[in-house]
Coordinates of C-alpha atoms in Angstrom, one line a residue:
X11 CA 6.8 4.2 -11.2
X12 CA 7.0 0.5 -11.4
X13 CA 4.8 -1.8 -12.4
X14 CA 4.7 -5.6 -12.1
X15 CA 1.9 -8.5 -13.5
X16 CA -1.8 -8.0 -13.1
X17 CA -4.5 -9.1 -15.1
X18 CA -5.3 -7.8 -19.0
X19 CA -8.9 -6.3 -20.0
X20 CA -10.1 -9.7 -21.1
X21 CA -9.2 -11.3 -17.6
X22 CA -6.1 -13.1 -18.3
X23 CA -2.7 -13.2 -16.3
X24 CA -0.3 -10.3 -17.9
X25 CA 2.8 -11.3 -18.1
X26 CA 5.7 -11.5 -15.6
X27 CA 7.9 -8.4 -17.0
X28 CA 8.7 -5.3 -14.8
X29 CA 8.2 -2.3 -16.5
X30 CA 9.5 1.2 -15.2
X31 CA 8.2 4.6 -16.5
X32 CA 11.5 6.7 -17.3
X33 CA 10.6 10.0 -16.8
X34 CA 14.5 11.3 -17.6
X35 CA 13.5 13.8 -20.5
X36 CA 10.0 15.3 -18.6
X37 CA 6.9 14.8 -18.2
X38 CA 6.3 15.1 -22.0
X39 CA 8.7 12.8 -23.3
X40 CA 7.7 9.9 -20.4
X41 CA 8.4 6.3 -22.1
X42 CA 7.7 2.9 -20.2
X43 CA 10.4 0.5 -20.4
X44 CA 11.5 -3.0 -19.4
X45 CA 13.7 -4.0 -17.1
X46 CA 16.0 -6.3 -17.8
X47 CA 15.8 -9.0 -15.0
X48 CA 18.1 -12.4 -15.2
X49 CA 16.8 -15.8 -13.4
X50 CA 13.3 -16.9 -11.5
X51 CA 10.8 -14.1 -11.2
X52 CA 7.4 -13.4 -9.1
X53 CA 5.5 -15.3 -11.4
X54 CA 2.0 -14.4 -13.1
X55 CA -0.1 -13.1 -10.4
X56 CA -3.3 -10.5 -9.8
X57 CA -4.3 -8.9 -6.9
X58 CA -0.7 -8.3 -5.7
X59 CA 1.1 -5.3 -4.1
X60 CA 4.6 -3.7 -5.0
X61 CA 6.8 -1.2 -2.4
X62 CA 9.8 -0.2 -3.2
X63 CA 11.7 0.2 -0.1
X64 CA 15.6 1.9 -0.4
X65 CA 16.9 0.0 -2.5
X66 CA 14.9 -2.6 -2.4
X67 CA 11.2 -3.7 -4.4
X68 CA 9.3 -5.7 -2.4
X69 CA 6.2 -8.0 -4.2
X70 CA 3.7 -9.4 -1.8
X71 CA 1.2 -11.9 -2.3
X72 CA -1.5 -11.8 -4.7
X73 CA -3.3 -14.4 -6.9
X74 CA -1.3 -17.2 -9.1
X75 CA -4.8 -17.8 -11.0
X76 CA -5.0 -20.8 -9.1
X77 CA -4.8 -19.4 -5.6
X78 CA -4.0 -17.0 -3.6
X79 CA -0.2 -16.9 -2.2
X80 CA 2.1 -15.1 0.5
X81 CA 5.4 -15.2 -0.7
X82 CA 7.8 -12.2 -0.6
X83 CA 10.2 -11.3 -3.4
X84 CA 12.6 -9.1 -3.8
X85 CA 14.7 -7.2 -6.2
X86 CA 17.8 -4.8 -5.4
X87 CA 17.8 -1.8 -7.5
X88 CA 21.6 -1.2 -6.8
X89 CA 22.5 -4.2 -8.0
X90 CA 23.4 -5.1 -11.8
X91 CA 22.7 -7.3 -13.7
X92 CA 18.8 -7.8 -11.9
X93 CA 17.5 -10.5 -10.4
X94 CA 14.3 -11.3 -8.2
X95 CA 15.1 -13.1 -4.9
X96 CA 12.2 -15.3 -3.1
X97 CA 12.7 -14.2 0.7
X98 CA 12.6 -16.7 3.0
X99 CA 10.7 -14.7 6.0
X100 CA 11.3 -15.6 9.3
X101 CA 8.7 -16.3 12.3
X102 CA 6.3 -18.1 13.8
X103 CA 3.6 -16.6 12.6
X104 CA 2.7 -15.5 8.7
X105 CA 0.1 -13.4 7.3
X106 CA -2.1 -15.5 6.1
X107 CA -2.4 -15.8 1.9
X108 CA -4.1 -13.0 0.5
X109 CA -5.1 -11.3 -2.3
X110 CA -6.1 -7.4 -3.4
X111 CA -4.3 -6.3 0.1
X112 CA -3.0 -2.7 0.2
X113 CA 0.9 -2.1 1.1
X114 CA 2.6 1.0 2.0
X115 CA 5.8 2.3 2.7
X116 CA 6.4 4.2 6.7
X117 CA 8.8 6.3 6.9
X118 CA 8.5 8.0 9.8
X119 CA 8.5 6.7 13.5
X120 CA 8.5 3.5 15.4
X121 CA 7.9 1.9 11.9
X122 CA 10.2 3.3 9.6
X123 CA 11.2 1.2 6.9
X124 CA 8.2 -1.3 7.0
X125 CA 6.1 -2.6 4.2
X126 CA 3.1 -2.6 5.9
X127 CA 0.2 -4.5 4.5
X128 CA -3.5 -4.3 5.5
X129 CA -6.4 -6.4 4.7
X130 CA -7.4 -8.5 1.5
X131 CA -9.3 -11.2 0.7
X132 CA -8.1 -15.0 1.4
X133 CA -8.9 -18.9 0.2
X134 CA -12.8 -18.5 0.7
X135 CA -12.9 -15.2 -0.1
X136 CA -13.9 -14.0 2.9
X137 CA -12.3 -9.9 3.3
X138 CA -9.6 -9.7 6.1
X139 CA -8.5 -6.9 8.7
X140 CA -5.0 -7.7 10.0
X141 CA -1.4 -5.8 10.0
X142 CA 1.7 -7.1 9.3
X143 CA 5.2 -4.8 9.0
X144 CA 7.7 -6.4 7.0
X145 CA 11.1 -5.6 8.1
X146 CA 14.5 -6.2 7.5
X147 CA 17.6 -6.4 9.9
X148 CA 21.0 -5.4 10.1
X149 CA 22.1 -8.8 9.5
X150 CA 20.2 -9.3 5.9
X151 CA 17.1 -11.0 7.7
X152 CA 13.7 -10.6 6.8
X153 CA 10.6 -11.1 9.6
X154 CA 7.4 -10.4 9.7
X155 CA 5.7 -8.3 12.7
X156 CA 1.9 -8.7 13.4
X157 CA 0.7 -5.1 14.3
X158 CA -1.2 -5.2 17.7
X159 CA -4.8 -3.2 18.1
X160 CA -5.2 -1.3 20.9
X161 CA -8.1 -3.6 23.0
X162 CA -10.4 0.2 23.6
X163 CA -9.8 1.1 20.3
X164 CA -12.2 -0.2 17.9
X165 CA -11.1 -2.9 15.3
X166 CA -10.9 -1.8 11.6
X167 CA -13.6 -2.7 8.9
X168 CA -12.2 -6.1 6.8
X169 CA -12.3 -5.0 3.1
X170 CA -10.0 -5.7 -0.1
X171 CA -9.8 -3.4 -3.1
X172 CA -8.8 -0.7 -1.1
X173 CA -5.5 1.6 -1.1
X174 CA -3.2 2.8 2.3
X175 CA -1.0 5.5 2.6
X176 CA 1.0 7.2 5.2
X177 CA 1.2 10.3 6.3
X178 CA 3.8 10.8 8.8
X179 CA 3.1 8.3 11.5
X180 CA -0.7 7.8 10.4
X181 CA -1.3 4.4 7.8
X182 CA -4.8 6.0 6.3
X183 CA -6.6 3.0 4.3
X184 CA -9.4 4.5 1.9
X185 CA -12.6 2.8 0.0
X186 CA -12.7 -1.0 -1.0
X187 CA -15.2 -3.2 -0.5
X188 CA -16.4 -6.2 2.2
X189 CA -18.2 -9.2 2.5
X190 CA -21.5 -7.0 2.3
X191 CA -22.0 -6.1 -1.7
X192 CA -22.8 -2.7 -1.8
X193 CA -21.7 -1.9 2.1
X194 CA -20.5 1.6 3.1
X195 CA -16.8 1.8 3.7
X196 CA -15.6 4.7 6.4
X197 CA -12.0 5.9 5.9
X198 CA -9.9 4.6 8.5
X199 CA -7.0 5.7 10.0
X200 CA -4.1 3.9 12.1
X201 CA -1.6 5.1 14.6
X202 CA 1.1 3.1 14.6
X203 CA 2.3 5.0 17.5
X204 CA -0.3 4.2 19.8
X205 CA -1.8 1.2 18.0
X206 CA -5.4 3.2 18.1
X207 CA -7.9 3.3 15.1
X208 CA -10.4 5.8 14.0
X209 CA -12.8 5.7 11.8
X210 CA -13.9 8.6 9.4
X211 CA -16.8 9.0 6.9
X212 CA -15.5 9.5 3.2
X213 CA -15.1 8.8 -0.6
X214 CA -16.8 5.3 -1.7
X215 CA -14.7 3.6 -4.2
X216 CA -12.5 0.6 -5.0
X217 CA -9.4 -0.7 -6.9
X218 CA -8.7 2.7 -7.2
X219 CA -5.2 4.6 -6.3
X220 CA -4.4 7.3 -4.3
X221 CA -1.1 10.3 -2.5
X222 CA -0.7 12.5 -1.4
X223 CA 0.4 16.2 -1.2
X224 CA 1.3 17.5 1.9
X225 CA -3.0 17.2 4.0
X226 CA -4.9 16.6 1.1
X227 CA -5.0 13.2 -0.4
X228 CA -5.9 12.3 -4.2
X229 CA -7.8 9.6 -5.0
X230 CA -7.6 8.8 -8.7
X231 CA -10.0 6.0 -10.7
X232 CA -11.2 3.3 -9.6
X233 CA -15.0 2.1 -9.4
X234 CA -17.7 3.3 -7.5
X235 CA -20.9 2.1 -5.8
X236 CA -23.2 2.7 -8.2
X237 CA -21.7 1.7 -11.0
X238 CA -19.3 -1.1 -9.7
X239 CA -19.0 -2.8 -13.4
X240 CA -18.0 0.7 -15.4
X241 CA -14.6 2.3 -14.2
X242 CA -13.9 6.4 -13.3
X243 CA -11.9 8.3 -14.5
X244 CA -12.2 11.3 -12.4
X245 CA -9.8 12.7 -9.6
X246 CA -10.8 13.1 -6.3
X247 CA -9.1 15.2 -3.2
X248 CA -9.6 15.1 0.7
X249 CA -8.5 17.6 3.0
X250 CA -6.9 15.4 6.2
X251 CA -7.3 18.5 7.9
X252 CA -11.1 19.3 7.5
X253 CA -11.9 15.3 8.3
X254 CA -9.7 15.4 11.3
X255 CA -11.4 18.9 12.6
X256 CA -12.9 17.2 15.4
X257 CA -9.8 14.9 16.9
X258 CA -7.2 17.8 17.4
X259 CA -4.5 15.2 18.1
X260 CA -4.4 14.1 14.4
X261 CA -4.5 17.6 13.3
X262 CA -1.3 18.1 15.7
X263 CA 0.4 14.6 14.0
X264 CA -0.1 16.3 10.2
X265 CA 1.1 19.4 10.6
X266 CA 4.2 17.8 12.5
X267 CA 4.8 15.4 9.8
X268 CA 4.2 18.2 6.8
X269 CA 6.5 20.5 9.1
X270 CA 9.5 18.0 9.6
X271 CA 9.1 16.7 5.8
X272 CA 9.2 20.1 4.2
X273 CA 12.4 21.0 6.5
X274 CA 13.7 17.7 5.0
X275 CA 13.1 19.1 1.7
X276 CA 14.4 22.2 2.0
X277 CA 18.1 21.3 3.4
X278 CA 17.9 18.7 0.1
X279 CA 17.0 20.9 -2.4
X280 CA 14.6 19.1 -3.1
X281 CA 11.0 18.6 -3.7
X282 CA 9.1 15.4 -1.6
X283 CA 5.4 14.2 -1.3
X284 CA 3.8 11.6 0.8

């Protein structure tokens, strides 16, 4: 686990240090350490995203304390001494500035290897609902690709302070807030292979964290609509097979992704989660 930047409990910006949770001596002896970095950093910011796309750590967007930004910074963990690189991303169209968006790595299907980002809040405080993929070409170029939305499917809800996670080729968007205070937000699923969105009734939280084990999603912490100023430390779980019970082809996609991952895990002799 790595952590960069953010805001402190007093509302000020945290340092621009990069932290690593060292698990080499086991979970019970885990320790946080500062990763030594030379040169310029992405600078202090909050509401940004950080994704690991081997061997690169990618930081995107956030707010510098004065304005939201849409820059991308990269750190190659295979090259010491470690240093941040401000990426010059090609393309005539780029994501707008944003904070409190989400980002996750897609590792299956046509979007394999892409850092995919969704939503967030832009300069005028309005919520966003666009999806972008950042990819690296073999010649070292990086570019953004805007994800298409199939015309016949309903578009996603604009939101921020949500989370996203991939299960196979499915991108799940969970929780968050909209421009309407207290509005219930649905869990939405984007199928990267068909460009379709689907909506499901689900958990209501924002500024939380999520992870997946097979077809179960776990959601920890954050804030609930009933108590938006009091953080919770509870963990809730969501059974995707039950949630998608009326959409057979999504069940098939879930089961296929789990079977593929377990086959890969067994062949490598290791453990794997989404």
